[in-house]
Amino acid sequence: MSAREKPEAEPETILTPAEIATLDSIDAARPTPRILRRTLASYLLQIAMLGGYLARKHDPPPGNMVVWRGLTRLNDIAFGISIGTRRQCG
């Protein structure tokens, strides 16, 4: 809802630094990056796309269920990245 009310807001107002870094790393792996401006609306679109939103020209804005699925998938990806970057003991 915050992205709909203030789409030009900073993403740090809603997302954690780990979530932003994860979305940036996912976007950097694509041949054509989708996050051109660092706004809350662009990050919300990326989260919705993780939840299955296709972002076609005539699609309505993403709904709560799609954003929720995208957030759970984003948290899973961020957790996997944090496990992969830990140093091994012993």
Tab-separated table of N, CA and C in Angstrom:
chain	number	residue	atom	x	y	z
A	1	MET	N	0.828	-1.189	0.000
A	1	MET	CA	0.000	0.000	0.000
A	1	MET	C	0.876	1.257	0.000
A	2	SER	N	2.005	1.197	0.653
A	2	SER	CA	2.891	2.357	0.705
A	2	SER	C	3.429	2.699	-0.680
A	3	ALA	N	3.705	1.684	-1.483
A	3	ALA	CA	4.223	1.937	-2.830
A	3	ALA	C	3.155	2.553	-3.726
A	4	ARG	N	1.899	2.267	-3.462
A	4	ARG	CA	0.839	2.881	-4.262
A	4	ARG	C	0.614	4.332	-3.871
A	5	GLU	N	0.800	4.631	-2.579
A	5	GLU	CA	0.583	5.990	-2.114
A	5	GLU	C	1.762	6.905	-2.430
A	6	LYS	N	2.974	6.396	-2.251
A	6	LYS	CA	4.189	7.174	-2.518
A	6	LYS	C	5.143	6.337	-3.358
A	7	PRO	N	4.912	6.236	-4.670
A	7	PRO	CA	5.756	5.362	-5.501
A	7	PRO	C	7.197	5.848	-5.635
A	8	GLU	N	7.445	7.124	-5.443
A	8	GLU	CA	8.799	7.657	-5.586
A	8	GLU	C	9.578	7.628	-4.283
A	9	ALA	N	9.038	7.004	-3.241
A	9	ALA	CA	9.703	6.956	-1.938
A	9	ALA	C	10.954	6.084	-2.011
A	10	GLU	N	11.833	6.266	-1.054
A	10	GLU	CA	13.039	5.454	-0.962
A	10	GLU	C	12.664	4.031	-0.543
A	11	PRO	N	13.294	3.018	-1.116
A	11	PRO	CA	12.950	1.644	-0.736
A	11	PRO	C	13.341	1.308	0.700
A	12	GLU	N	14.272	2.061	1.271
A	12	GLU	CA	14.709	1.805	2.651
A	12	GLU	C	13.611	2.078	3.675
A	13	THR	N	12.556	2.790	3.272
A	13	THR	CA	11.468	3.069	4.207
A	13	THR	C	10.661	1.819	4.537
A	14	ILE	N	10.646	0.841	3.643
A	14	ILE	CA	9.845	-0.367	3.825
A	14	ILE	C	10.705	-1.627	3.884
A	15	LEU	N	11.704	-1.726	3.019
A	15	LEU	CA	12.501	-2.945	2.895
A	15	LEU	C	13.770	-2.872	3.745
A	16	THR	N	14.236	-4.022	4.175
A	16	THR	CA	15.481	-4.089	4.934
A	16	THR	C	16.665	-4.027	3.967
A	17	PRO	N	17.852	-3.675	4.457
A	17	PRO	CA	19.031	-3.663	3.577
A	17	PRO	C	19.322	-5.028	2.944
A	18	ALA	N	19.046	-6.114	3.662
A	18	ALA	CA	19.265	-7.451	3.104
A	18	ALA	C	18.309	-7.725	1.941
A	19	GLU	N	17.059	-7.296	2.070
A	19	GLU	CA	16.089	-7.492	0.985
A	19	GLU	C	16.473	-6.667	-0.241
A	20	ILE	N	16.920	-5.445	-0.019
A	20	ILE	CA	17.329	-4.590	-1.138
A	20	ILE	C	18.544	-5.181	-1.839
A	21	ALA	N	19.518	-5.646	-1.065
A	21	ALA	CA	20.714	-6.249	-1.654
A	21	ALA	C	20.369	-7.511	-2.438
A	22	THR	N	19.426	-8.297	-1.927
A	22	THR	CA	19.001	-9.512	-2.628
A	22	THR	C	18.321	-9.172	-3.944
A	23	LEU	N	17.419	-8.191	-3.920
A	23	LEU	CA	16.753	-7.786	-5.164
A	23	LEU	C	17.752	-7.203	-6.157
A	24	ASP	N	18.728	-6.463	-5.667
A	24	ASP	CA	19.756	-5.913	-6.558
A	24	ASP	C	20.595	-7.023	-7.183
A	25	SER	N	20.921	-8.052	-6.397
A	25	SER	CA	21.726	-9.146	-6.946
A	25	SER	C	20.927	-9.990	-7.938
A	26	ILE	N	19.634	-10.168	-7.685
A	26	ILE	CA	18.787	-10.889	-8.640
A	26	ILE	C	18.684	-10.095	-9.940
A	27	ASP	N	18.514	-8.795	-9.815
A	27	ASP	CA	18.363	-7.947	-11.001
A	27	ASP	C	19.664	-7.853	-11.791
A	28	ALA	N	20.804	-7.867	-11.108
A	28	ALA	CA	22.091	-7.774	-11.794
A	28	ALA	C	22.391	-9.034	-12.599
A	29	ALA	N	21.792	-10.152	-12.216
A	29	ALA	CA	22.026	-11.411	-12.923
A	29	ALA	C	21.251	-11.484	-14.238
A	30	ARG	N	20.290	-10.600	-14.442
A	30	ARG	CA	19.497	-10.616	-15.678
A	30	ARG	C	20.269	-9.949	-16.811
A	31	PRO	N	19.991	-10.351	-18.044
A	31	PRO	CA	20.660	-9.707	-19.175
A	31	PRO	C	20.268	-8.229	-19.317
A	32	THR	N	19.004	-7.918	-19.033
A	32	THR	CA	18.558	-6.517	-19.064
A	32	THR	C	17.978	-6.177	-17.696
A	33	PRO	N	18.682	-5.369	-16.903
A	33	PRO	CA	18.180	-5.040	-15.560
A	33	PRO	C	16.845	-4.319	-15.617
A	34	ARG	N	15.984	-4.632	-14.653
A	34	ARG	CA	14.666	-4.001	-14.605
A	34	ARG	C	14.616	-2.848	-13.627
A	35	ILE	N	15.498	-2.835	-12.645
A	35	ILE	CA	15.497	-1.745	-11.680
A	35	ILE	C	16.393	-0.638	-12.226
A	36	LEU	N	15.767	0.322	-12.876
A	36	LEU	CA	16.516	1.431	-13.442
A	36	LEU	C	16.615	2.587	-12.455
A	37	ARG	N	15.555	2.799	-11.696
A	37	ARG	CA	15.556	3.831	-10.653
A	37	ARG	C	15.298	3.161	-9.325
A	38	ARG	N	15.983	3.609	-8.313
A	38	ARG	CA	15.833	3.005	-6.985
A	38	ARG	C	14.646	3.633	-6.257
A	39	THR	N	13.445	3.260	-6.671
A	39	THR	CA	12.228	3.739	-6.021
A	39	THR	C	11.491	2.557	-5.411
A	40	LEU	N	10.601	2.867	-4.503
A	40	LEU	CA	9.818	1.828	-3.845
A	40	LEU	C	8.939	1.089	-4.851
A	41	ALA	N	8.402	1.794	-5.820
A	41	ALA	CA	7.532	1.172	-6.819
A	41	ALA	C	8.295	0.154	-7.673
A	42	SER	N	9.543	0.447	-8.035
A	42	SER	CA	10.306	-0.498	-8.855
A	42	SER	C	10.658	-1.753	-8.066
A	43	TYR	N	10.961	-1.594	-6.771
A	43	TYR	CA	11.238	-2.764	-5.947
A	43	TYR	C	9.961	-3.570	-5.694
A	44	LEU	N	8.832	-2.907	-5.535
A	44	LEU	CA	7.568	-3.621	-5.368
A	44	LEU	C	7.250	-4.447	-6.613
A	45	LEU	N	7.523	-3.898	-7.777
A	45	LEU	CA	7.292	-4.632	-9.016
A	45	LEU	C	8.176	-5.876	-9.070
A	46	GLN	N	9.430	-5.759	-8.648
A	46	GLN	CA	10.325	-6.914	-8.619
A	46	GLN	C	9.828	-7.976	-7.643
A	47	ILE	N	9.346	-7.546	-6.488
A	47	ILE	CA	8.813	-8.489	-5.499
A	47	ILE	C	7.569	-9.185	-6.054
A	48	ALA	N	6.693	-8.418	-6.709
A	48	ALA	CA	5.488	-9.009	-7.287
A	48	ALA	C	5.845	-10.002	-8.391
A	49	MET	N	6.882	-9.720	-9.141
A	49	MET	CA	7.294	-10.644	-10.198
A	49	MET	C	7.857	-11.938	-9.612
A	50	LEU	N	8.487	-11.858	-8.441
A	50	LEU	CA	8.915	-13.089	-7.766
A	50	LEU	C	7.710	-13.921	-7.350
A	51	GLY	N	6.575	-13.267	-7.107
A	51	GLY	CA	5.358	-13.965	-6.710
A	51	GLY	C	4.499	-14.435	-7.864
A	52	GLY	N	4.934	-14.191	-9.094
A	52	GLY	CA	4.193	-14.677	-10.249
A	52	GLY	C	3.547	-13.609	-11.096
A	53	TYR	N	3.684	-12.350	-10.736
A	53	TYR	CA	3.112	-11.253	-11.520
A	53	TYR	C	3.888	-11.131	-12.824
A	54	LEU	N	3.179	-11.009	-13.946
A	54	LEU	CA	3.830	-11.007	-15.245
A	54	LEU	C	4.191	-9.617	-15.757
A	55	ALA	N	3.586	-8.586	-15.218
A	55	ALA	CA	3.883	-7.182	-15.567
A	55	ALA	C	3.704	-6.909	-17.058
A	56	ARG	N	2.613	-7.416	-17.611
A	56	ARG	CA	2.315	-7.110	-19.010
A	56	ARG	C	1.719	-5.714	-19.097
A	57	LYS	N	1.622	-5.208	-20.287
A	57	LYS	CA	1.219	-3.816	-20.495
A	57	LYS	C	-0.170	-3.510	-19.930
A	58	HIS	N	-1.125	-4.398	-20.089
A	58	HIS	CA	-2.504	-4.125	-19.680
A	58	HIS	C	-2.906	-4.837	-18.390
A	59	ASP	N	-1.944	-5.356	-17.655
A	59	ASP	CA	-2.258	-6.012	-16.379
A	59	ASP	C	-2.583	-4.972	-15.312
A	60	PRO	N	-3.518	-5.291	-14.421
A	60	PRO	CA	-3.774	-4.381	-13.288
A	60	PRO	C	-2.583	-4.404	-12.332
A	61	PRO	N	-2.529	-3.476	-11.390
A	61	PRO	CA	-1.418	-3.506	-10.433
A	61	PRO	C	-1.437	-4.807	-9.623
A	62	PRO	N	-0.279	-5.224	-9.132
A	62	PRO	CA	-0.230	-6.494	-8.393
A	62	PRO	C	-1.054	-6.434	-7.119
A	63	GLY	N	-1.668	-7.545	-6.797
A	63	GLY	CA	-2.509	-7.622	-5.608
A	63	GLY	C	-1.738	-8.091	-4.387
A	64	ASN	N	-2.458	-8.164	-3.280
A	64	ASN	CA	-1.829	-8.534	-2.011
A	64	ASN	C	-1.271	-9.948	-2.026
A	65	MET	N	-1.995	-10.887	-2.629
A	65	MET	CA	-1.552	-12.284	-2.629
A	65	MET	C	-0.263	-12.457	-3.417
A	66	VAL	N	-0.159	-11.796	-4.560
A	66	VAL	CA	1.049	-11.899	-5.379
A	66	VAL	C	2.234	-11.275	-4.655
A	67	VAL	N	2.016	-10.142	-4.014
A	67	VAL	CA	3.094	-9.488	-3.267
A	67	VAL	C	3.498	-10.350	-2.076
A	68	TRP	N	2.537	-10.971	-1.414
A	68	TRP	CA	2.847	-11.834	-0.283
A	68	TRP	C	3.694	-13.026	-0.724
A	69	ARG	N	3.311	-13.662	-1.846
A	69	ARG	CA	4.104	-14.779	-2.358
A	69	ARG	C	5.505	-14.328	-2.744
A	70	GLY	N	5.614	-13.130	-3.333
A	70	GLY	CA	6.914	-12.601	-3.693
A	70	GLY	C	7.783	-12.314	-2.481
A	71	LEU	N	7.187	-11.787	-1.409
A	71	LEU	CA	7.946	-11.515	-0.187
A	71	LEU	C	8.444	-12.804	0.464
A	72	THR	N	7.623	-13.846	0.462
A	72	THR	CA	8.081	-15.103	1.052
A	72	THR	C	9.207	-15.707	0.222
A	73	ARG	N	9.097	-15.602	-1.090
A	73	ARG	CA	10.175	-16.108	-1.944
A	73	ARG	C	11.436	-15.265	-1.782
A	74	LEU	N	11.286	-13.947	-1.653
A	74	LEU	CA	12.434	-13.066	-1.438
A	74	LEU	C	13.138	-13.410	-0.129
A	75	ASN	N	12.377	-13.673	0.928
A	75	ASN	CA	12.979	-14.054	2.205
A	75	ASN	C	13.713	-15.386	2.101
A	76	ASP	N	13.164	-16.329	1.357
A	76	ASP	CA	13.844	-17.603	1.157
A	76	ASP	C	15.160	-17.417	0.397
A	77	ILE	N	15.140	-16.595	-0.627
A	77	ILE	CA	16.354	-16.330	-1.407
A	77	ILE	C	17.393	-15.618	-0.549
A	78	ALA	N	16.963	-14.612	0.222
A	78	ALA	CA	17.891	-13.884	1.093
A	78	ALA	C	18.492	-14.815	2.144
A	79	PHE	N	17.693	-15.732	2.678
A	79	PHE	CA	18.198	-16.695	3.653
A	79	PHE	C	19.225	-17.623	3.007
A	80	GLY	N	18.955	-18.067	1.798
A	80	GLY	CA	19.905	-18.924	1.084
A	80	GLY	C	21.213	-18.207	0.799
A	81	ILE	N	21.136	-16.937	0.442
A	81	ILE	CA	22.353	-16.161	0.204
A	81	ILE	C	23.145	-16.009	1.495
A	82	SER	N	22.445	-15.761	2.601
A	82	SER	CA	23.157	-15.600	3.873
A	82	SER	C	23.824	-16.902	4.307
A	83	ILE	N	23.210	-18.036	4.032
A	83	ILE	CA	23.833	-19.324	4.361
A	83	ILE	C	25.054	-19.555	3.473
A	84	GLY	N	24.942	-19.207	2.208
A	84	GLY	CA	26.035	-19.433	1.273
A	84	GLY	C	27.251	-18.552	1.503
A	85	THR	N	27.053	-17.400	2.148
A	85	THR	CA	28.180	-16.493	2.353
A	85	THR	C	28.818	-16.662	3.711
A	86	ARG	N	28.299	-17.544	4.565
A	86	ARG	CA	28.907	-17.796	5.874
A	86	ARG	C	30.238	-18.519	5.711
A	87	ARG	N	31.129	-18.218	6.610
A	87	ARG	CA	32.417	-18.930	6.624
A	87	ARG	C	32.240	-20.256	7.354
A	88	GLN	N	32.898	-21.239	6.846
A	88	GLN	CA	32.855	-22.572	7.443
A	88	GLN	C	33.782	-22.624	8.653
A	89	CYS	N	33.363	-23.260	9.691
A	89	CYS	CA	34.195	-23.456	10.871
A	89	CYS	C	34.944	-24.781	10.732
A	90	GLY	N	36.173	-24.773	11.174
A	90	GLY	CA	36.934	-26.012	11.229
A	90	GLY	C	37.573	-26.346	10.007
